[in-house]
Structures are given as structure tokens and as C-alpha cells.
Tab-separated table of C-alpha atoms in Angstrom:
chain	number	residue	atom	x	y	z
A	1	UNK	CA	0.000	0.000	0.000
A	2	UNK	CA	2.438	2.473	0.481
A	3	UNK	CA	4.577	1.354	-2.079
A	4	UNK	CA	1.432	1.982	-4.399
A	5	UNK	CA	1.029	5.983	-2.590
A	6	UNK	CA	4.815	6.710	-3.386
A	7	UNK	CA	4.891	5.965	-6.847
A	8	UNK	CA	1.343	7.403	-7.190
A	9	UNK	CA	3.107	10.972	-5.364
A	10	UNK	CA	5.944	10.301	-7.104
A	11	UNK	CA	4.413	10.550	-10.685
A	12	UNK	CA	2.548	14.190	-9.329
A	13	UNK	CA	5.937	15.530	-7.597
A	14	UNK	CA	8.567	13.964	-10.118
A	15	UNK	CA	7.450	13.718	-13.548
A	16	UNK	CA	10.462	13.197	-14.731
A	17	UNK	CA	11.838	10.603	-12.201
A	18	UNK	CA	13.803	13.466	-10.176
A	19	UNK	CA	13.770	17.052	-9.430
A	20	UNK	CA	16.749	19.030	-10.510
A	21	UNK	CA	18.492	22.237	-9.035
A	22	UNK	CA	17.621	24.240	-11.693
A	23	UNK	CA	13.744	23.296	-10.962
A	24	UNK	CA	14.101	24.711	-7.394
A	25	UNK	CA	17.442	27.153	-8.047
A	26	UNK	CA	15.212	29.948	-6.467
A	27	UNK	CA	14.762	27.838	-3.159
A	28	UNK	CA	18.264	26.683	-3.214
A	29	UNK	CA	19.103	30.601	-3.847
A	30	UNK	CA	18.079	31.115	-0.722
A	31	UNK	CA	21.041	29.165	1.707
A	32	UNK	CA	18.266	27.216	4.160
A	33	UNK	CA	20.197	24.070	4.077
A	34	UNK	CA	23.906	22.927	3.983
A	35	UNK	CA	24.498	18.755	3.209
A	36	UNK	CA	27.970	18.172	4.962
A	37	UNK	CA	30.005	15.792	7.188
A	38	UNK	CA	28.362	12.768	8.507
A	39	UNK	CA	27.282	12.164	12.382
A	40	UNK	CA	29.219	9.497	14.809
A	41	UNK	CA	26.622	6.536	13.430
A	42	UNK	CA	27.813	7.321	9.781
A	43	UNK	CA	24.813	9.794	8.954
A	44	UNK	CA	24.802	12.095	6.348
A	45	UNK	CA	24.021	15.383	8.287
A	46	UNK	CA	22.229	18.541	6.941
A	47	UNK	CA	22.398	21.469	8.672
A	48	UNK	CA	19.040	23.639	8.099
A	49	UNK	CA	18.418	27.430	8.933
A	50	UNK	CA	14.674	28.858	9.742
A	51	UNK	CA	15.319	32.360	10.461
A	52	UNK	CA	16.088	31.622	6.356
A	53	UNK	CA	12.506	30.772	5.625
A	54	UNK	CA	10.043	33.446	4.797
A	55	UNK	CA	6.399	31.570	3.992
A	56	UNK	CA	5.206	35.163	2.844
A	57	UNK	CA	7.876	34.646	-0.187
A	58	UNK	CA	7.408	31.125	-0.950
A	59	UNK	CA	4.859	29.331	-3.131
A	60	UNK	CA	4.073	25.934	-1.400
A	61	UNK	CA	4.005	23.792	-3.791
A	62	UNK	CA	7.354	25.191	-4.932
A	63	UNK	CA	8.461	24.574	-1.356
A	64	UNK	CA	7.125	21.056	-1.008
A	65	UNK	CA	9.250	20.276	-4.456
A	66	UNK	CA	12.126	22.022	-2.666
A	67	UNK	CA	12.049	19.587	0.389
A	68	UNK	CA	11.431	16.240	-1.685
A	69	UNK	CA	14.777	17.474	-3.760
A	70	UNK	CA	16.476	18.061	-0.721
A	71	UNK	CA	15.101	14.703	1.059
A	72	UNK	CA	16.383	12.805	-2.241
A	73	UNK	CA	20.053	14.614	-2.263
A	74	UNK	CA	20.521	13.739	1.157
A	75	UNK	CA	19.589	10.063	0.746
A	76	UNK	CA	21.758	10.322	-1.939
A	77	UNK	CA	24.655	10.951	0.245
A	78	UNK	CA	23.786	7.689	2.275
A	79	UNK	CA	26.702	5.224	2.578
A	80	UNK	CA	26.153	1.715	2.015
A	81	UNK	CA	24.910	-0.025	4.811
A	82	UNK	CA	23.094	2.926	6.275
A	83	UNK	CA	19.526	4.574	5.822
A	84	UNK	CA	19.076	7.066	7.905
A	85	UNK	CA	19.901	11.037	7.942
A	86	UNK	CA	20.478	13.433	11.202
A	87	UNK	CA	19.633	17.230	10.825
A	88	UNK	CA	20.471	20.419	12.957
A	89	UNK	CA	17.773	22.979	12.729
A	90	UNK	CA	19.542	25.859	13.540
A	91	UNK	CA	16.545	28.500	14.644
A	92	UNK	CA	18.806	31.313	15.639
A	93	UNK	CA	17.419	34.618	14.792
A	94	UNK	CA	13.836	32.930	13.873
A	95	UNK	CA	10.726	35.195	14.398
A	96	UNK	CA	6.954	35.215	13.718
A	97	UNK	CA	8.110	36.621	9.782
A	98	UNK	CA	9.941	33.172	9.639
A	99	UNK	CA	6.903	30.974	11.113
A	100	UNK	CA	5.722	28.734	8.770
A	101	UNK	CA	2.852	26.059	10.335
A	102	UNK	CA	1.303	24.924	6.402
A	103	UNK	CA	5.180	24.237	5.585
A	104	UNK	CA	6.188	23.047	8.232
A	105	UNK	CA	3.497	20.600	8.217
A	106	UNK	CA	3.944	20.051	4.575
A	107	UNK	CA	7.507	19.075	5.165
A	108	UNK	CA	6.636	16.712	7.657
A	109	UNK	CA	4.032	14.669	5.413
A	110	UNK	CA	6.386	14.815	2.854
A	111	UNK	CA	8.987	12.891	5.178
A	112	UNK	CA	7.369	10.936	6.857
A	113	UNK	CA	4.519	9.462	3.991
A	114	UNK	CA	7.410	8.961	1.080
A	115	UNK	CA	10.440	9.005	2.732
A	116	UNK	CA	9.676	7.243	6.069
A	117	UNK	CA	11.981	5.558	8.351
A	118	UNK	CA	14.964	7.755	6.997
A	119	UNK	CA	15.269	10.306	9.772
A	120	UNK	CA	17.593	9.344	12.174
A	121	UNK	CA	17.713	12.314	14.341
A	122	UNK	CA	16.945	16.095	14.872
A	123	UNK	CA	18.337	18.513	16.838
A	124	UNK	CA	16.606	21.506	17.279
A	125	UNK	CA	19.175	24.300	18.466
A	126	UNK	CA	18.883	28.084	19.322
A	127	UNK	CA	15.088	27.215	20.059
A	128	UNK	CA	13.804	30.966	20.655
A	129	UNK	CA	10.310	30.664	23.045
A	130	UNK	CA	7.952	31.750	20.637
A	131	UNK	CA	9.585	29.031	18.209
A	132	UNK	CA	7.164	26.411	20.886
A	133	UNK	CA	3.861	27.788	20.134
A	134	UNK	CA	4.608	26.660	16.614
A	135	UNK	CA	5.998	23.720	17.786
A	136	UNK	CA	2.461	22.758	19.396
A	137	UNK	CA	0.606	23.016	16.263
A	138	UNK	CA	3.104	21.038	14.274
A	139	UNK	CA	3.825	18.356	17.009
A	140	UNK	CA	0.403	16.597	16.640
A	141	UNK	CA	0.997	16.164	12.763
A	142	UNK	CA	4.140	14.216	13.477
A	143	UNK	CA	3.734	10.527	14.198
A	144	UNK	CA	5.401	8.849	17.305
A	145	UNK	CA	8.561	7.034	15.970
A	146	UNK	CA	9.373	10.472	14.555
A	147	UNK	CA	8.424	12.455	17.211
A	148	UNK	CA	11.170	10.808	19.186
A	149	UNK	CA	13.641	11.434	16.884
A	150	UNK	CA	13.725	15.428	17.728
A	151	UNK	CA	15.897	16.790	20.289
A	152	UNK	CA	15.349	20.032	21.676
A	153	UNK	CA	19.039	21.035	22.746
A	154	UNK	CA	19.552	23.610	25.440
A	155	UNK	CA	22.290	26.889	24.453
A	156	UNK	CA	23.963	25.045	27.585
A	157	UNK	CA	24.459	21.755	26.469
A	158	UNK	CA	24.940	22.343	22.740
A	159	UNK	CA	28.519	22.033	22.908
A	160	UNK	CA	28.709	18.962	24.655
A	161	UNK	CA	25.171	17.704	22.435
A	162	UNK	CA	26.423	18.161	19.359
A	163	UNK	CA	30.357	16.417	19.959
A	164	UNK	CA	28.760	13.660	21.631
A	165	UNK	CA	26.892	12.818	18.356
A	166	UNK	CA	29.595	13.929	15.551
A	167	UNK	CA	33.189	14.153	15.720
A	168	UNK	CA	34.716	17.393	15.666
A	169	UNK	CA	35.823	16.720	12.053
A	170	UNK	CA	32.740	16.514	10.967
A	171	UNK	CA	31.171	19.229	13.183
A	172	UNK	CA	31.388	22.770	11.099
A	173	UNK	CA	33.005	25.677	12.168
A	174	UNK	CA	30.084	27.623	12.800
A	175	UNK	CA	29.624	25.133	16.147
A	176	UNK	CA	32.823	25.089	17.497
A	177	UNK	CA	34.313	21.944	14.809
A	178	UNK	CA	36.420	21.496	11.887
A	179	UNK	CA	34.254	21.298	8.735
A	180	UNK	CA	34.078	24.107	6.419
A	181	UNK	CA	30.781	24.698	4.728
């Protein structure tokens, strides 16, 4: 059954069996998300930045074609052996002009109905408050085995967080590592 809903989304959302860059250069235009370095368990990591995202400037199903090519270059980057991806969401500097609830939700679906069981782990960093109100609306969307995967990590313990799940080779610069984006 799901088998059957993927390729049924996938002949809507891929026509032509993939979604190039030059499809979504506009999103990509736009920096949200570095693909770099690989966690501890041998993870591709991507690195994603929300106070990047302005819903009043985006066209959703633009954006939902945006995430699926992103979803598919990161799987792409999967070494053999392993099938899973780990994120940072980095939400410094995110406000209400950055809050996005319809893509946000979007992105989720998208995940977790075509490209389920690939997540491996979130980590939500720089979580301002008003970032949880958002949170709440979202959170019932996402279904339980993925709603463990996100980690809401405090300024405190980011340090220690993030080295404990990727070496410092792979950590970038930006959080206190070695890998240049």
C-alpha cells in the first residue's frame, strides 16, 4: 500500500523521475540548508536554517518540491549499509516573519509518507520561546517514531550535544568543529 502511494506521489511531484536544481534554483538561492560531514553513526548530516525561511515569499508547492529534492540529495549521500539522515535545525534569529505552520506541516508529510523511516535524528538548536507555540501546532501532525527522533538542545548543552553525536571533524566551524561549509 504504500509502495502503491509513493509511486502514485511520485508521478505528481517527479514527472520526470527526479527534481533538478535548476527546478528549485530559487529555493536553493536562498542558503536554508547545507548537506555536509556525517554524524558518529555514519549519517549524512544537513544542517538547516529557519530564520532563512520566509512563507510570505514562498509558493508551497514550490516549497514542497524544494524539500522532496532536498530529502532525495541527502539520501543520496547515504553510505552503504546505512539509511538514515540526522539534521540540525539551527533557529537562531527565527521570528513570527519566519513561522511557517502549512510548511512546516507540509515538510513533515512529505517525510514521513514517502520518505519514512529515513530520519535518524533532529536537533533543534537556538530554540527561541515563541519558536514552541509553533511547535504545538506542528507536534500533533508528526507521528510517534518520529516524534522521538527530535531533540530540543539547550544553548547550555549544545557544545557537549552536538560532539557527543559527531566528531569534531565533521562538526562545522560555525559550532565550534572542523568542517568548512
Amino acid at each position: 500500500m504504500m509502495l502503491l502511494q509513493y509511486l502514485a506521489w511520485k508521478r505528481v511531484a517527479k514527472p520526470h523521475g527526479s527534481i533538478s536544481g535548476e527546478e528549485v534554483r530559487d529555493e536553493i538561492a536562498k542558503k536554508r540548508v547545507d548537506m555536509q560531514g556525517f554524524d558518529r553513526l555514519g549519517r549524512p548530516m544537513a544542517y538547516i536554517y529557519g530564520a532563512r525561511h520566509f512563507p510570505s515569499r514562498r509558493d508551497l508547492d514550490g516549497f514542497k518540491r524544494y524539500v522532496a529534492y532536498v530529502l532525495d540529495k541527502i539520501c543520496t549521500r547515504l553510505p552503504v549499509g546505512q539509511e538514515k539522515f540526522s539534521a540540525v535545525i539551527d533557529l537562531r534569529g527565527w521570528g513570527y516573519a519566519n513561522c511557517d505552520i502549512r510548511g512546516y506541516v507540509a515538510a513533515l508529510d512529505i517525510m514521513q509518507s514517502y520518505y519514512p523511516e529515513r530520519l535518524g535524528r533532529v536537533f533543534l538548536i537556538h530554540v527561541p520561546y515563541m519558536f514552541m507555540a509553533a511547535w504545538k501546532m506542528v507536534y500533533p501532525f508528526i507521528d510517534d517514531k518520529t516524534k522521538k527522533k527530535f531533540v530540543f538542545v539547550a544553548d547550555k548543552d549544545l557544545d557537549a550535544t552536538l560532539r557527543d553525536a559527531i566528531d569534531e571533524s565533521q562538526l562545522p566551524e560555525a559550532y565550534g568543529g572542523k568542517l568548512k561549509l
